[in-house]
Coordinates of C-alpha atoms in Angstrom, one line a residue:
M139 CA -26.6 -8.6 2.4
S140 CA -23.1 -9.5 1.2
L141 CA -20.7 -11.3 3.6
F142 CA -17.8 -9.4 1.9
W143 CA -16.9 -5.8 1.7
F144 CA -17.4 -5.9 -2.1
Q145 CA -19.9 -7.4 -4.6
I146 CA -19.0 -11.1 -5.1
E147 CA -19.0 -10.7 -8.9
H148 CA -16.2 -8.2 -8.6
L149 CA -13.9 -10.8 -7.0
P150 CA -11.7 -11.2 -10.1
F151 CA -11.0 -7.5 -10.2
I152 CA -10.3 -7.5 -6.4
I153 CA -7.7 -10.3 -6.7
L154 CA -6.1 -8.8 -9.8
V155 CA -5.6 -5.4 -8.3
M156 CA -4.4 -6.8 -4.9
V157 CA -1.8 -9.0 -6.6
I158 CA -0.5 -6.1 -8.6
A159 CA -0.6 -3.6 -5.7
F160 CA 1.2 -5.9 -3.3
S161 CA 3.8 -7.0 -5.8
V162 CA 4.6 -3.4 -6.8
H163 CA 4.7 -2.3 -3.2
E164 CA 7.2 -5.0 -2.1
F165 CA 9.2 -4.7 -5.3
A166 CA 9.6 -1.0 -4.5
H167 CA 11.1 -1.8 -1.1
A168 CA 13.5 -4.4 -2.5
W169 CA 14.6 -2.3 -5.5
T170 CA 15.2 0.8 -3.4
A171 CA 17.2 -1.2 -0.9
Y172 CA 19.3 -2.7 -3.7
K173 CA 20.0 0.7 -5.2
C174 CA 20.9 2.0 -1.7
G175 CA 23.6 -0.7 -1.3
D176 CA 21.9 -3.6 0.3
D177 CA 21.6 -6.7 -1.9
T178 CA 19.9 -8.9 0.7
A179 CA 16.5 -8.8 -1.1
Y180 CA 18.2 -9.0 -4.5
R181 CA 19.9 -12.3 -3.5
E182 CA 16.6 -13.7 -2.3
G183 CA 14.9 -12.9 -5.6
R184 CA 12.7 -10.1 -4.3
V185 CA 13.8 -7.4 -6.9
T186 CA 11.2 -8.6 -9.3
L187 CA 7.6 -7.9 -10.2
N188 CA 6.7 -11.6 -10.2
P189 CA 3.9 -11.9 -7.7
M190 CA 5.1 -15.4 -6.6
A191 CA 8.1 -13.8 -5.0
H192 CA 6.1 -11.4 -2.8
L193 CA 2.6 -12.8 -2.0
D194 CA 1.7 -14.5 1.2
W195 CA -1.4 -16.4 0.3
M196 CA -2.9 -16.4 3.8
G197 CA -2.4 -12.6 3.9
L198 CA -4.0 -12.2 0.5
L199 CA -7.0 -14.4 1.5
L200 CA -7.5 -12.5 4.7
L201 CA -7.3 -9.2 2.7
V202 CA -10.0 -10.4 0.3
V203 CA -12.3 -11.6 3.1
A204 CA -11.7 -9.0 5.8
G205 CA -10.1 -6.1 4.1
F206 CA -6.8 -6.6 6.0
G207 CA -3.8 -8.7 5.0
W208 CA -0.1 -8.7 4.2
A209 CA 2.6 -9.7 1.8
K210 CA 6.0 -11.3 2.5
P211 CA 8.2 -8.7 4.3
V212 CA 11.3 -7.6 2.3
P213 CA 14.6 -8.4 4.2
V214 CA 16.7 -5.3 4.6
R215 CA 20.0 -4.8 6.4
P216 CA 20.4 -1.1 7.1
S217 CA 24.1 -1.6 8.2
R218 CA 24.9 -2.0 4.5
F219 CA 23.7 1.5 3.7
K220 CA 26.1 4.4 3.4
H221 CA 23.7 6.6 5.3
P222 CA 21.7 4.1 7.3
R223 CA 18.9 6.3 8.7
L224 CA 18.3 8.3 5.5
M225 CA 18.3 5.3 3.3
S226 CA 16.2 3.3 5.7
I227 CA 13.5 6.0 5.4
L228 CA 13.8 6.0 1.6
V229 CA 13.5 2.2 1.4
T230 CA 10.5 2.1 3.8
A231 CA 8.7 5.0 2.1
A232 CA 9.2 3.5 -1.3
G233 CA 6.4 0.9 -0.7
P234 CA 3.6 3.3 0.1
F235 CA 4.9 5.8 -2.6
S236 CA 4.6 3.1 -5.2
N237 CA 0.9 2.7 -4.4
L238 CA 0.5 6.4 -4.8
V239 CA 2.2 6.2 -8.2
L240 CA -0.2 3.4 -9.2
V241 CA -3.2 5.6 -8.3
F242 CA -1.7 8.5 -10.4
L243 CA -1.2 6.2 -13.4
C244 CA -4.7 4.9 -13.2
K245 CA -6.1 8.5 -13.1
L246 CA -3.8 9.4 -16.0
V247 CA -5.2 6.5 -18.1
I248 CA -8.7 7.7 -17.3
A249 CA -7.8 11.3 -18.3
I250 CA -6.3 10.1 -21.6
L251 CA -9.3 8.0 -22.4
N252 CA -11.6 10.9 -21.7
A253 CA -9.5 13.3 -23.7
A254 CA -9.3 10.9 -26.7
H255 CA -13.0 10.2 -26.7
V256 CA -12.4 6.5 -27.3
D257 CA -15.5 4.8 -28.6
L258 CA -16.1 1.8 -26.2
S259 CA -19.1 -0.4 -25.8
D260 CA -21.3 0.0 -22.7
A261 CA -20.0 -3.4 -21.4
M262 CA -16.4 -2.3 -21.8
I263 CA -17.0 1.0 -20.1
E264 CA -18.7 -0.7 -17.1
T265 CA -15.8 -3.2 -16.8
L266 CA -13.2 -0.5 -16.9
N267 CA -15.1 1.6 -14.4
V268 CA -15.1 -1.3 -11.9
L269 CA -11.4 -2.1 -12.5
F270 CA -10.4 1.6 -12.1
F271 CA -12.5 2.0 -9.0
Y272 CA -10.9 -0.9 -7.2
W273 CA -7.5 0.0 -8.5
V274 CA -7.8 3.5 -7.0
V275 CA -9.5 2.4 -3.7
I276 CA -7.2 -0.5 -2.9
N277 CA -4.0 1.3 -3.7
L278 CA -5.1 4.4 -1.7
N279 CA -6.0 2.1 1.2
L280 CA -2.6 0.5 1.1
L281 CA -0.9 3.9 1.0
I282 CA -2.8 5.3 4.0
F283 CA -2.9 2.1 6.0
N284 CA 0.9 1.5 5.7
L285 CA 1.7 5.0 6.9
I286 CA 0.0 4.3 10.3
P287 CA 2.9 4.7 12.9
L288 CA 2.3 1.3 14.5
P289 CA 4.4 -1.9 14.1
P290 CA 4.8 -3.7 11.8
L291 CA 3.7 -1.0 9.3
D292 CA 5.9 1.3 7.2
G293 CA 4.9 4.4 9.1
Y294 CA 6.3 3.0 12.3
R295 CA 9.6 2.1 10.6
I296 CA 9.8 5.7 9.2
L297 CA 9.0 7.2 12.6
E298 CA 11.8 5.1 14.2
Q299 CA 14.4 6.8 12.1
F300 CA 13.5 10.3 13.2
M301 CA 13.7 9.4 16.9
P302 CA 16.8 10.0 19.1
L303 CA 18.7 6.8 19.9
H304 CA 17.4 6.6 23.5
L305 CA 13.8 6.8 22.2
R306 CA 14.4 4.2 19.5
I307 CA 15.7 1.8 22.2
R308 CA 12.6 2.5 24.3
M309 CA 10.3 1.9 21.3
M310 CA 12.0 -1.4 20.6
Q311 CA 11.4 -2.4 24.2
Y312 CA 7.7 -1.8 23.9
E313 CA 7.3 -2.9 20.3
Q314 CA 5.6 -6.2 21.1
W315 CA 2.9 -4.3 23.2
T316 CA 2.3 -1.6 20.5
F317 CA 2.0 -4.5 18.0
F318 CA -0.7 -6.0 20.3
L319 CA -2.4 -2.6 20.3
F320 CA -2.3 -2.6 16.5
L321 CA -4.0 -6.0 16.4
L322 CA -6.7 -4.7 18.7
L323 CA -7.4 -1.7 16.5
I324 CA -7.6 -4.0 13.5
F325 CA -9.8 -6.8 14.8
V326 CA -12.1 -5.0 17.3
P327 CA -14.7 -3.3 15.1
P328 CA -15.5 -0.4 17.6
L329 CA -11.8 0.4 18.0
R330 CA -11.2 0.2 14.3
A331 CA -14.2 2.5 13.6
M332 CA -12.8 5.1 16.0
T333 CA -9.2 5.1 14.9
I334 CA -8.2 3.5 11.6
T335 CA -11.4 3.9 9.6
P336 CA -11.5 7.7 9.8
L337 CA -8.0 7.8 8.3
F338 CA -9.4 6.6 5.0
S339 CA -11.2 9.9 4.6
L340 CA -7.8 11.1 3.4
R341 CA -8.5 9.4 0.1
G342 CA -10.6 12.3 -1.0
P343 CA -8.0 15.0 -0.6
I344 CA -5.3 12.8 -2.2
L345 CA -7.5 12.2 -5.2
S346 CA -8.4 15.9 -5.4
G347 CA -4.7 16.7 -5.5
I348 CA -4.1 14.2 -8.4
D349 CA -7.1 15.5 -10.3
A350 CA -6.0 19.1 -9.9
L351 CA -2.6 18.2 -11.3
L352 CA -4.0 16.3 -14.2
A353 CA -6.5 19.1 -14.9
V354 CA -3.4 21.4 -15.6
F355 CA -2.6 19.2 -18.6
F356 CA -6.0 17.9 -19.7
G357 CA -8.2 20.9 -18.9
H358 CA -10.5 18.9 -16.6
P359 CA -10.1 16.2 -14.0
P360 CA -10.8 12.5 -14.7
T361 CA -14.5 11.7 -14.5
T362 CA -14.5 8.1 -13.2
A363 CA -12.9 6.0 -10.4
T364 CA -13.9 8.4 -7.6
V365 CA -14.1 7.3 -4.0

């Protein structure tokens, strides 16, 4: 029985996909903030796809071992936005949206390879299938996980912007306790199984939607990298 949530021989694929997924996610936050008028992340060198600017190595290690981790948060100053609440939502949503885009691009590559009937060796097909599988699963997990409305996740920051001022103040007062609740849901297996784990069933409908869209152009959905 493996001590990890993946086969150990797949570790290089896991690390590669996680580095790309985290880097693109944080870059999307930083780039969107810069375009909305806040250059804080830009001045700190975060508007880049260079993984060294975004990765927290302890967070990456924990993600590999336990399936939960983090990257360096992108500094944002909403007061610099012309429309602070709207642009804060855009900046926050850009991260999870970038992971959805990565899933779509992966499925698009699969569809193109299927349509082109590229002649590949069995070893190459097996390698690509493993890479595509983890690419889709990890990015979908990041998408869904980050939209959970608990601090410090993106979903919570988006929810804040829709709340009236008095409720936002109340949320800030109790934020440390809701963060503690978040930690409990993550690290207590029975609680995680009842709350967070069921959310990942949304991967299926998301992939079905992407496959349906690609089928419009290719006549059939991609046939690999399913979850």
